[in-house]
Tab-separated table of C-alpha atoms and ligand atoms in Angstrom:
chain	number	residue	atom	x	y	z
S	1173	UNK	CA	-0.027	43.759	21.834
S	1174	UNK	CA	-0.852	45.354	18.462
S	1175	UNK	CA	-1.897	42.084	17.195
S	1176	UNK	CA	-4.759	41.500	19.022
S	1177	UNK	CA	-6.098	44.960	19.040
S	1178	UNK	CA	-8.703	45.653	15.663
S	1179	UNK	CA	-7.262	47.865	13.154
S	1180	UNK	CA	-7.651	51.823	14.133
S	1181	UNK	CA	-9.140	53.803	10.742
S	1182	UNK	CA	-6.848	56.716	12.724
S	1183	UNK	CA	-3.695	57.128	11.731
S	1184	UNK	CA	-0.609	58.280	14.088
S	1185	UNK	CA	2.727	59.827	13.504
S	1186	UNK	CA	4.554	59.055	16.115
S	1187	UNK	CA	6.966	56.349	17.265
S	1188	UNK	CA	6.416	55.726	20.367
S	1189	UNK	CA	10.172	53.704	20.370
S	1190	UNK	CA	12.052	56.720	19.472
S	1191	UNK	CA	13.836	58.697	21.917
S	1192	UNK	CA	13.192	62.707	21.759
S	1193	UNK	CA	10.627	64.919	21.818
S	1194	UNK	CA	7.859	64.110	18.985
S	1195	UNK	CA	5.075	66.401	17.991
S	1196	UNK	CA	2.044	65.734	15.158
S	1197	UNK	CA	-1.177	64.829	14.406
S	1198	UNK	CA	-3.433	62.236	14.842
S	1199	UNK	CA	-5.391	61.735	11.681
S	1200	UNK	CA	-9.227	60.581	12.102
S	1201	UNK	CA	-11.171	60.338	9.245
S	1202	UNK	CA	-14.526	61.997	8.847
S	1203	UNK	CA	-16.752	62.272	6.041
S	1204	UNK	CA	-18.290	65.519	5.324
S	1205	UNK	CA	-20.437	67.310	2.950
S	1206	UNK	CA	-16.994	69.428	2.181
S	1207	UNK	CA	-14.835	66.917	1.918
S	1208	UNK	CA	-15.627	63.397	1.723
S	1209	UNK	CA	-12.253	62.432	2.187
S	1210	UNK	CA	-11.105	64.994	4.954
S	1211	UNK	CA	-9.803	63.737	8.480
S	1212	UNK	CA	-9.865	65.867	12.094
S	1213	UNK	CA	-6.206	66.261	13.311
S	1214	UNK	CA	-5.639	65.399	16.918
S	1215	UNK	CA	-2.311	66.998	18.626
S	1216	UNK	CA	-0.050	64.269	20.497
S	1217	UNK	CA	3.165	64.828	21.655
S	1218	UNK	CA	5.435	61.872	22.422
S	1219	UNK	CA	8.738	63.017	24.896
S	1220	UNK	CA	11.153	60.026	25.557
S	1221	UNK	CA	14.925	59.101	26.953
S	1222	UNK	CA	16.221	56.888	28.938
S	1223	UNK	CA	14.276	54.428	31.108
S	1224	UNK	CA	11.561	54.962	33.553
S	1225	UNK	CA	7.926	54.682	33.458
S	1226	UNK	CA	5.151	56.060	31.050
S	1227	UNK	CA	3.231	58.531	31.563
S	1228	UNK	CA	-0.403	59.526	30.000
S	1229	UNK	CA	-1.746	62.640	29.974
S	1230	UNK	CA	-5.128	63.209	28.577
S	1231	UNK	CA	-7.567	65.975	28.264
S	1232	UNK	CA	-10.006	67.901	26.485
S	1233	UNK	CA	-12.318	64.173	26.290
S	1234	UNK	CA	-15.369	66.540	27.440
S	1235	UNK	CA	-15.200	69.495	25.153
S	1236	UNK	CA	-16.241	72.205	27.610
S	1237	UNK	CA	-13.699	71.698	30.213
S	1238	UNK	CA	-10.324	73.598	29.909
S	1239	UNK	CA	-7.611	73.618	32.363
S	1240	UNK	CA	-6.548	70.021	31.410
S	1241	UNK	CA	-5.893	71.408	28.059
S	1242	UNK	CA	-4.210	73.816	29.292
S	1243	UNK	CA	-1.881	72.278	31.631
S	1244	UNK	CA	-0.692	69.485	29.146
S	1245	UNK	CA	-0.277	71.810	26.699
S	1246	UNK	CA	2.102	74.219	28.148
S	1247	UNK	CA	4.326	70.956	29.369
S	1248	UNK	CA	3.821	69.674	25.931
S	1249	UNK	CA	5.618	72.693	24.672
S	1250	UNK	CA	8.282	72.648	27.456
S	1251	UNK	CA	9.250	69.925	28.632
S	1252	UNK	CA	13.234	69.151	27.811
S	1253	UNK	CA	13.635	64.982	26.375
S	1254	UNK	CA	17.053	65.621	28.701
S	1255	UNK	CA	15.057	65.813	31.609
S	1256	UNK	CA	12.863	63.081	30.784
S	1257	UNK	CA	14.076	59.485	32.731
S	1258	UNK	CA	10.993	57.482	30.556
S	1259	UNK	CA	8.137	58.328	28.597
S	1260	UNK	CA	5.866	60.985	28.663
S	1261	UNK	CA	2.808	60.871	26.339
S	1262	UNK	CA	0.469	64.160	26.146
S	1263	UNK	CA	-3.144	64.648	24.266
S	1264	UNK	CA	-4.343	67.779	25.417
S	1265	UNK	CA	-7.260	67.914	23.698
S	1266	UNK	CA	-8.393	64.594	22.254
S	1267	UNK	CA	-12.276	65.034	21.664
S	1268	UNK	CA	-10.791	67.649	19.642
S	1269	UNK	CA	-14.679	67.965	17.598
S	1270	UNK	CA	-15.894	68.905	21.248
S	1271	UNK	CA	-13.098	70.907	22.306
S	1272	UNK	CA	-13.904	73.167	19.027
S	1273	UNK	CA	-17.300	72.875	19.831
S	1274	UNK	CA	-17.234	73.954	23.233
S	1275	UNK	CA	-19.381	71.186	24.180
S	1276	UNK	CA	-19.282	68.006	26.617
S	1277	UNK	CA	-21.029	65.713	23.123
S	1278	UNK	CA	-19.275	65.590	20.654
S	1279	UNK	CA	-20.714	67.527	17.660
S	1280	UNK	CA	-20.024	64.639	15.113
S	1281	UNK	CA	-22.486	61.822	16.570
S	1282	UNK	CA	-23.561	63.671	19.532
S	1283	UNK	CA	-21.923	61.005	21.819
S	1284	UNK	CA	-20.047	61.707	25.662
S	1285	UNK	CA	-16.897	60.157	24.398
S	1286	UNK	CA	-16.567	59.260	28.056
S	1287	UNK	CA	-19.403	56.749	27.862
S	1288	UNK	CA	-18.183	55.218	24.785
S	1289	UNK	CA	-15.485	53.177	26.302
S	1290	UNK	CA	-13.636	50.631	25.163
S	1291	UNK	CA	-14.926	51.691	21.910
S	1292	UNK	CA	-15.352	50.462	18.294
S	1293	UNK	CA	-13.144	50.978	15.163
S	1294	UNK	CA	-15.628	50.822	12.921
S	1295	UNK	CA	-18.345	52.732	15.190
S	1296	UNK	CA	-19.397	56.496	15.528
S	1297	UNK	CA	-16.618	59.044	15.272
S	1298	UNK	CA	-16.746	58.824	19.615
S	1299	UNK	CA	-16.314	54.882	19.386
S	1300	UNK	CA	-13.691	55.596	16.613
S	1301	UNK	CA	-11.495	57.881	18.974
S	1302	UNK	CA	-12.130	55.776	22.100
S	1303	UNK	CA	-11.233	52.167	20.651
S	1304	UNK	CA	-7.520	53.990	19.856
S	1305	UNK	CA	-7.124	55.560	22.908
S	1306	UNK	CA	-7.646	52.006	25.182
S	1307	UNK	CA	-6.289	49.856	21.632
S	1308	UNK	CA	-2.825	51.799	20.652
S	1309	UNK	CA	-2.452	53.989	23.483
S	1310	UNK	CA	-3.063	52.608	26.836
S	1311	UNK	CA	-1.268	49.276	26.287
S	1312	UNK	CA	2.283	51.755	26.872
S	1313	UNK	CA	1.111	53.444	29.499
S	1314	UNK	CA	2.129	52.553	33.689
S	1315	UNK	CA	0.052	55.456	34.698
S	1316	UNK	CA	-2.631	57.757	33.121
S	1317	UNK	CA	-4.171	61.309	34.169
S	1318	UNK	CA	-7.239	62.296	32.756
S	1319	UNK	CA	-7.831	65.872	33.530
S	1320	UNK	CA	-11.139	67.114	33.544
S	1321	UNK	CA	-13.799	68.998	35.003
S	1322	UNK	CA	-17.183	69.562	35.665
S	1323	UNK	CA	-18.097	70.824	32.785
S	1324	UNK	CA	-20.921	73.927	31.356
S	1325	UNK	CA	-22.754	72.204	33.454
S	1326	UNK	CA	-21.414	72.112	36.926
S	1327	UNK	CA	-18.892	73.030	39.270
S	1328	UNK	CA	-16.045	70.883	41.331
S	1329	UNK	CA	-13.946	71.679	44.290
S	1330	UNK	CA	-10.380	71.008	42.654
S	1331	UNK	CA	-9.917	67.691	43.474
S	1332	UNK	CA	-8.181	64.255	42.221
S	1333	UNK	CA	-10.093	61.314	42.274
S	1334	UNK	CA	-9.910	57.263	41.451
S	1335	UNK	CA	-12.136	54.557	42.037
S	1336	UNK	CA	-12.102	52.485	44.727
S	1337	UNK	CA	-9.989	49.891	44.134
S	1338	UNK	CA	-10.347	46.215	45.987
S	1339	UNK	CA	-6.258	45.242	44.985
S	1340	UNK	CA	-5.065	47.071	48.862
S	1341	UNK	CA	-1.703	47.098	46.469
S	1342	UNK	CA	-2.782	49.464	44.056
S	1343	UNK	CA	-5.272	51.219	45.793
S	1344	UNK	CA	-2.174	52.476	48.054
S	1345	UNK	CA	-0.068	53.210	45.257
S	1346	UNK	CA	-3.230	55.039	43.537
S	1347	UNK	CA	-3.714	57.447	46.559
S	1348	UNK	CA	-0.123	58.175	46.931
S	1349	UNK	CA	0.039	58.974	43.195
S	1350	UNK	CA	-3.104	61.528	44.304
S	1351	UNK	CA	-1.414	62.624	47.135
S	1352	UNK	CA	1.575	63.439	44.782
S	1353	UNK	CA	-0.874	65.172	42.770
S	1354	UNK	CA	-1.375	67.285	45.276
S	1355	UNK	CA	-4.853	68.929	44.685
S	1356	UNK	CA	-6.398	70.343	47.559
S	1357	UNK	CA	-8.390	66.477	47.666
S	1358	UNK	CA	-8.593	63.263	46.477
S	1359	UNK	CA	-12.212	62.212	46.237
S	1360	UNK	CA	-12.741	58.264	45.654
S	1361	UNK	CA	-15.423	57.046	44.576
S	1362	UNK	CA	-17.964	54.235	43.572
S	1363	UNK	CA	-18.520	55.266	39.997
S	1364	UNK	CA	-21.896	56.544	38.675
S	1365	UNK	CA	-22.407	55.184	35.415
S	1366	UNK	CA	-19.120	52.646	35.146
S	1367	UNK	CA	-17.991	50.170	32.742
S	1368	UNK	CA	-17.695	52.438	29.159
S	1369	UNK	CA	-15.872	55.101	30.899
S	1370	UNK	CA	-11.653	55.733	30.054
S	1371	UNK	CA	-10.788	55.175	33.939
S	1372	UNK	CA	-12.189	51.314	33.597
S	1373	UNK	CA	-10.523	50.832	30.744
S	1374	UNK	CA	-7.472	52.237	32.448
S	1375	UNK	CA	-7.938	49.901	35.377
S	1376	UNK	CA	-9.026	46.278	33.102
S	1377	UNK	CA	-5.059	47.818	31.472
S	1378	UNK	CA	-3.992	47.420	35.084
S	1379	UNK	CA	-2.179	51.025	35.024
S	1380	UNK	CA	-2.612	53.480	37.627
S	1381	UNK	CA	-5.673	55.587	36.936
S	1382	UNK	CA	-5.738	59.416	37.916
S	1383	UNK	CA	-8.555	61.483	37.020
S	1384	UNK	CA	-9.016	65.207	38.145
S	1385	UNK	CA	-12.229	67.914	38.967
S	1386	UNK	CA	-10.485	71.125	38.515
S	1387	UNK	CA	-13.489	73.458	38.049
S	1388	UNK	CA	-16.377	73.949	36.123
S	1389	UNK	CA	-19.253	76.403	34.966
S	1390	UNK	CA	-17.963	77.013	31.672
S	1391	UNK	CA	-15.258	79.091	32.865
S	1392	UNK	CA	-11.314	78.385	32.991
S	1393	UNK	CA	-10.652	77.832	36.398
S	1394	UNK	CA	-7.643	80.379	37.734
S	1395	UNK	CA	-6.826	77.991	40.385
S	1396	UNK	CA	-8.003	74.922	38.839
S	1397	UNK	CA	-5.072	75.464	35.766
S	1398	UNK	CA	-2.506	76.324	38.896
S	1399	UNK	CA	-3.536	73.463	40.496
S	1400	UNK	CA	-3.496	71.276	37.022
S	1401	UNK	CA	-0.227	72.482	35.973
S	1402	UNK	CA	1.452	71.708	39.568
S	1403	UNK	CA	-0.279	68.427	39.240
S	1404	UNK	CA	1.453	66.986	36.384
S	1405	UNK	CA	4.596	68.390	37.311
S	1406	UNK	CA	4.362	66.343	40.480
S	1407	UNK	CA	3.087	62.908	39.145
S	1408	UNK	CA	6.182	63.465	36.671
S	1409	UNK	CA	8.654	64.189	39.842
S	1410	UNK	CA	6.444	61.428	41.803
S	1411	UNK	CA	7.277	58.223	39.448
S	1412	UNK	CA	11.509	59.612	38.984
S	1413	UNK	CA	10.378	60.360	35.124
S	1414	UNK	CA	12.286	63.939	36.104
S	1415	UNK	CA	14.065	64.844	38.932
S	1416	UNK	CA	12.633	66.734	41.935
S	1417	UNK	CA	10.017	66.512	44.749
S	1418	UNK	CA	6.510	67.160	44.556
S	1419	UNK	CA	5.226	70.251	45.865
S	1420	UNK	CA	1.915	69.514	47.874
S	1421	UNK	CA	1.775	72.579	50.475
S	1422	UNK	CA	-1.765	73.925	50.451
S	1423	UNK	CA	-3.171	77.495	49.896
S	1424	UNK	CA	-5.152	77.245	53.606
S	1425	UNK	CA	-1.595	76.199	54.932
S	1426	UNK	CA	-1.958	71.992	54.932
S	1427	UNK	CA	1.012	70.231	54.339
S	1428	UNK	CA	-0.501	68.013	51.401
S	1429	UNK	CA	-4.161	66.694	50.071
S	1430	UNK	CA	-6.752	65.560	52.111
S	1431	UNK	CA	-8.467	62.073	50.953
S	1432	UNK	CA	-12.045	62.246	50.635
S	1433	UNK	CA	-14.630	59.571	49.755
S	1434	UNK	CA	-17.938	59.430	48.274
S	1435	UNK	CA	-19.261	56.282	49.690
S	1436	UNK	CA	-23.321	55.780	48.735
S	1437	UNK	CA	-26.249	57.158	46.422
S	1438	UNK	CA	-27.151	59.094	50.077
S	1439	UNK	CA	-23.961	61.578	49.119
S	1440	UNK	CA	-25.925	62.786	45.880
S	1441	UNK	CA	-28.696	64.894	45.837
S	1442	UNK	CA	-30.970	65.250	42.926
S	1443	UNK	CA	-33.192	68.052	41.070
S	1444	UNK	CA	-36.931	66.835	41.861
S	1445	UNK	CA	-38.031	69.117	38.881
S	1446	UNK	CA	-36.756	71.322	35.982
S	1447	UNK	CA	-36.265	75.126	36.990
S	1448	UNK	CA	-33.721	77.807	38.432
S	1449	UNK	CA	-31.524	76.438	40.680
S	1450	UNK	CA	-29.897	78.889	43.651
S	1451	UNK	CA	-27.406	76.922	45.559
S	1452	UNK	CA	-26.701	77.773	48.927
S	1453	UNK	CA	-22.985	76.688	49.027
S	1454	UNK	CA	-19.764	77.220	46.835
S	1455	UNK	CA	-18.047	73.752	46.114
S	1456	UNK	CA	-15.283	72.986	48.586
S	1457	UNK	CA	-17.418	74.979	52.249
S	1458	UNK	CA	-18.710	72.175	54.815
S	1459	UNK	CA	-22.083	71.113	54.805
S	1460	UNK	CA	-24.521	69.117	57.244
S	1461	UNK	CA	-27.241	66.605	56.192
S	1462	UNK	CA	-30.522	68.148	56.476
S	1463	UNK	CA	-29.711	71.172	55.853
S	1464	UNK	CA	-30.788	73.197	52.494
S	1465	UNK	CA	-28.594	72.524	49.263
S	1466	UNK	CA	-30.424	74.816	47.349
S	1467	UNK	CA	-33.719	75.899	45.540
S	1468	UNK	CA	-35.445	75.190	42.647
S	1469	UNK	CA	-37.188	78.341	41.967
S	1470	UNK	CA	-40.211	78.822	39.296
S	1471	UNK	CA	-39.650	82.193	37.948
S	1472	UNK	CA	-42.352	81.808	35.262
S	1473	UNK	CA	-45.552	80.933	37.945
S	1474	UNK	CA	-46.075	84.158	39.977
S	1475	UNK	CA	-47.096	82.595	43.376
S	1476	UNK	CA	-45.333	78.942	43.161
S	1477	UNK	CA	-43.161	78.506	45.987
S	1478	UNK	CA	-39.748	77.285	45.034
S	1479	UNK	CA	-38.279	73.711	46.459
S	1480	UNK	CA	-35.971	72.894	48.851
S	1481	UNK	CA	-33.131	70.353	48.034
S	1482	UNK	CA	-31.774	69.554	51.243
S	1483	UNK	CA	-28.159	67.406	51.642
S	1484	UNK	CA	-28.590	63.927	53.029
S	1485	UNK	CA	-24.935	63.690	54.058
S	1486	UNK	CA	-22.520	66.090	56.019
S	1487	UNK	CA	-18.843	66.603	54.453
S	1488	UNK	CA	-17.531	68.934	52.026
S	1489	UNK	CA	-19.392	69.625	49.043
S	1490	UNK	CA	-17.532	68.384	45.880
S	1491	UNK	CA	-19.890	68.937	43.363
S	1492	UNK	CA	-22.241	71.679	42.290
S	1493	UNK	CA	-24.557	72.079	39.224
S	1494	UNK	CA	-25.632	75.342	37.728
S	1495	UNK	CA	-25.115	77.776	35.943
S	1496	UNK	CA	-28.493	78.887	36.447
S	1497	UNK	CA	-31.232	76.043	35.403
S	1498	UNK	CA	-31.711	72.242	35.988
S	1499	UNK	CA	-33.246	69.740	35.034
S	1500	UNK	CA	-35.335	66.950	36.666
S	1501	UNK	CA	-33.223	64.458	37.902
S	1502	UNK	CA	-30.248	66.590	37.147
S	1503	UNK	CA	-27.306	65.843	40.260
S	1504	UNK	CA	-27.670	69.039	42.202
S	1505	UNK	CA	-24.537	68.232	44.590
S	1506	UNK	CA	-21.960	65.605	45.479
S	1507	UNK	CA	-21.098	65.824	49.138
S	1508	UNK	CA	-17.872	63.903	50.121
S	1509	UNK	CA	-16.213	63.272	53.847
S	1510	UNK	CA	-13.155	62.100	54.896
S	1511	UNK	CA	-11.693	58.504	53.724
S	1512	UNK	CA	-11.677	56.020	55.983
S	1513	UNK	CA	-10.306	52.379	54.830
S	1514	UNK	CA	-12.514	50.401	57.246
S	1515	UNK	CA	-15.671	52.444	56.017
S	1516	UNK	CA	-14.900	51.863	52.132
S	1517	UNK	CA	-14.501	48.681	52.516
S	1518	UNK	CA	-17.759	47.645	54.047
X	39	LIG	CA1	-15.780	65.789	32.790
């Protein structure tokens, strides 16, 4: 597989053959006024035995969201290589500039890593990092979770979520592994801005593609890490790479996650203008079409009236944006209802 793959400029410590637990550094070059020679260090941890599936966990790709790092890092730390029936391979914090940085962009090139997929070895310092991730790591993996969230600039009801996928095969197996997951839902979805993104690359690998929503406003999540750390427990328990069953009950008393789908551009609602926004629901409470997502308010004219953003679609809202002010055009709120098969497919 190697062979065909461009040479990475990163360089990686571990042996993905061995059996045990292995811990280092990525090593990423990058020029800089104080060293022209220096490199940014990326954690991976590599935990192997016997035979079984691997695993992926990722995080930390969007610098601003933290309970992925969080959750992969405390099973980094723990998790026992006698335990282990396969491979389990853990980057909690990969855009490790942004994670730093406390930014979605990376500070280096000023690049969503996210949107940089599948990448370019000899590209920006984003490109750099992506073209390893889909070149040297994905080729090993059966199934990766990418945990994020929504971000500074935005808040998610904790959810799962995967494309939809056309293969009825894997698009079972996919929601199962969700289900498994056992967030509160599984959202799936169209895609926004597709093609450059990890979870394409994931899926043109033909592994099973997880990705997660666990929270958002530039805050760490209390739930959202519960819910993250659970999460990989499960998908661990969930494909026999250690023993156990996944734990799905609910905090409102369900017995497991409830699939959701966000089916056409009618489920979005956008800022019309730049201002204050005051939303009218928290992310996960029902909501109708027609009725008010929010307000764009325009505290610096003294008599402008604010504007109503209504929702076009009733379901449960997934997706909020705040803290505080928007831009034009900015995605105000991501309504999702219940899957239906016959629905997504037409
Ligand atoms: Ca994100």
């Amino acid at each position: 597989m190697a062979l065909q793959v461009e040479k990475s400029r990163i360089s990686n410590p571990i042996d993905f053959d061995r059996n045990g637990r292995q811990a280092g550094y990525l090593r990423a070059p990058l020029s800089r006024n104080t060293s022209g020679w220096g490199v940014v260090e990326i954690p991976i941890i590599s935990v192997k035995n016997g035979s079984g599936p691997t695993i992926l966990l990722t995080g930390g790709i969007h610098g601003d969201e933290y309970e992925g790092p969080i959750a992969i890092s405390r099973l980094a730390r723990t998790l026992d290589p006698a335990r282990v029936q396969g491979r389990v391979i853990m980057i909690p914090a990969y855009n490790i500039p942004a994670v730093l940085n406390d930014t979605r962009l990376s500070p280096v090139d000023n690049r969503d890593m996210n949107r940089c997929f599948p990448g370019n070895p000899k590209g920006t310092f984003s490109e750099m990092l992506a073209h390893f991730l889909d070149g040297y790591i994905l080729p090993l993996a059966d199934v990766s979770v990418d945990l994020h969230t929504a971000g500074h600039s935005g808040d998610s009801a904790p959810s799962t979520n995967m494309h939809y996928l056309p293969d009825p095969a894997m698009r079972k197996k996919t929601m199962e592994a969700a289900a498994a997951f056992g967030a509160p839902y599984n959202t799936v979805f169209w895609g926004v801005d597709e093609g450059a993104t990890f979870t394409s690359c994931v899926e043109r690998r033909g592994a099973i593609s997880l990705g997660t929503e666990l929270g958002g406003w530039g805050r760490v999540n209390v739930e959202g890490v519960r819910i993250g750390r659970r999460g990989v427990d499960n998908i661990l328990k969930h494909f026999g790479v250690v023993e156990g069953k996944p734990e799905t009950a609910q905090r409102d008393g369900s017995a497991g996650t409830r699939h959701m789908m966000v089916r056409d551009p009618a489920c979005y609602s956008f800022a019309p203008a730049g201002g204050l926004f005051e939303p009218t629901n928290l992310v996960g409470e029902e909501v109708k079409a027609g009725q008010p997502a929010g307000w764009v308010h325009f505290v610096e004219d003294v008599d402008r009236d604010p504007i109503q953003v209504n929702y076009h679609r009733d379901g449960v809202l997934w997706m909020s944006a705040g803290p505080g002010r928007v831009a034009r055009g900015d995605t105000i709120a991501v309504v999702m209802s219940d899957y239906d098969d016959k629905l997504a497919a037409g």
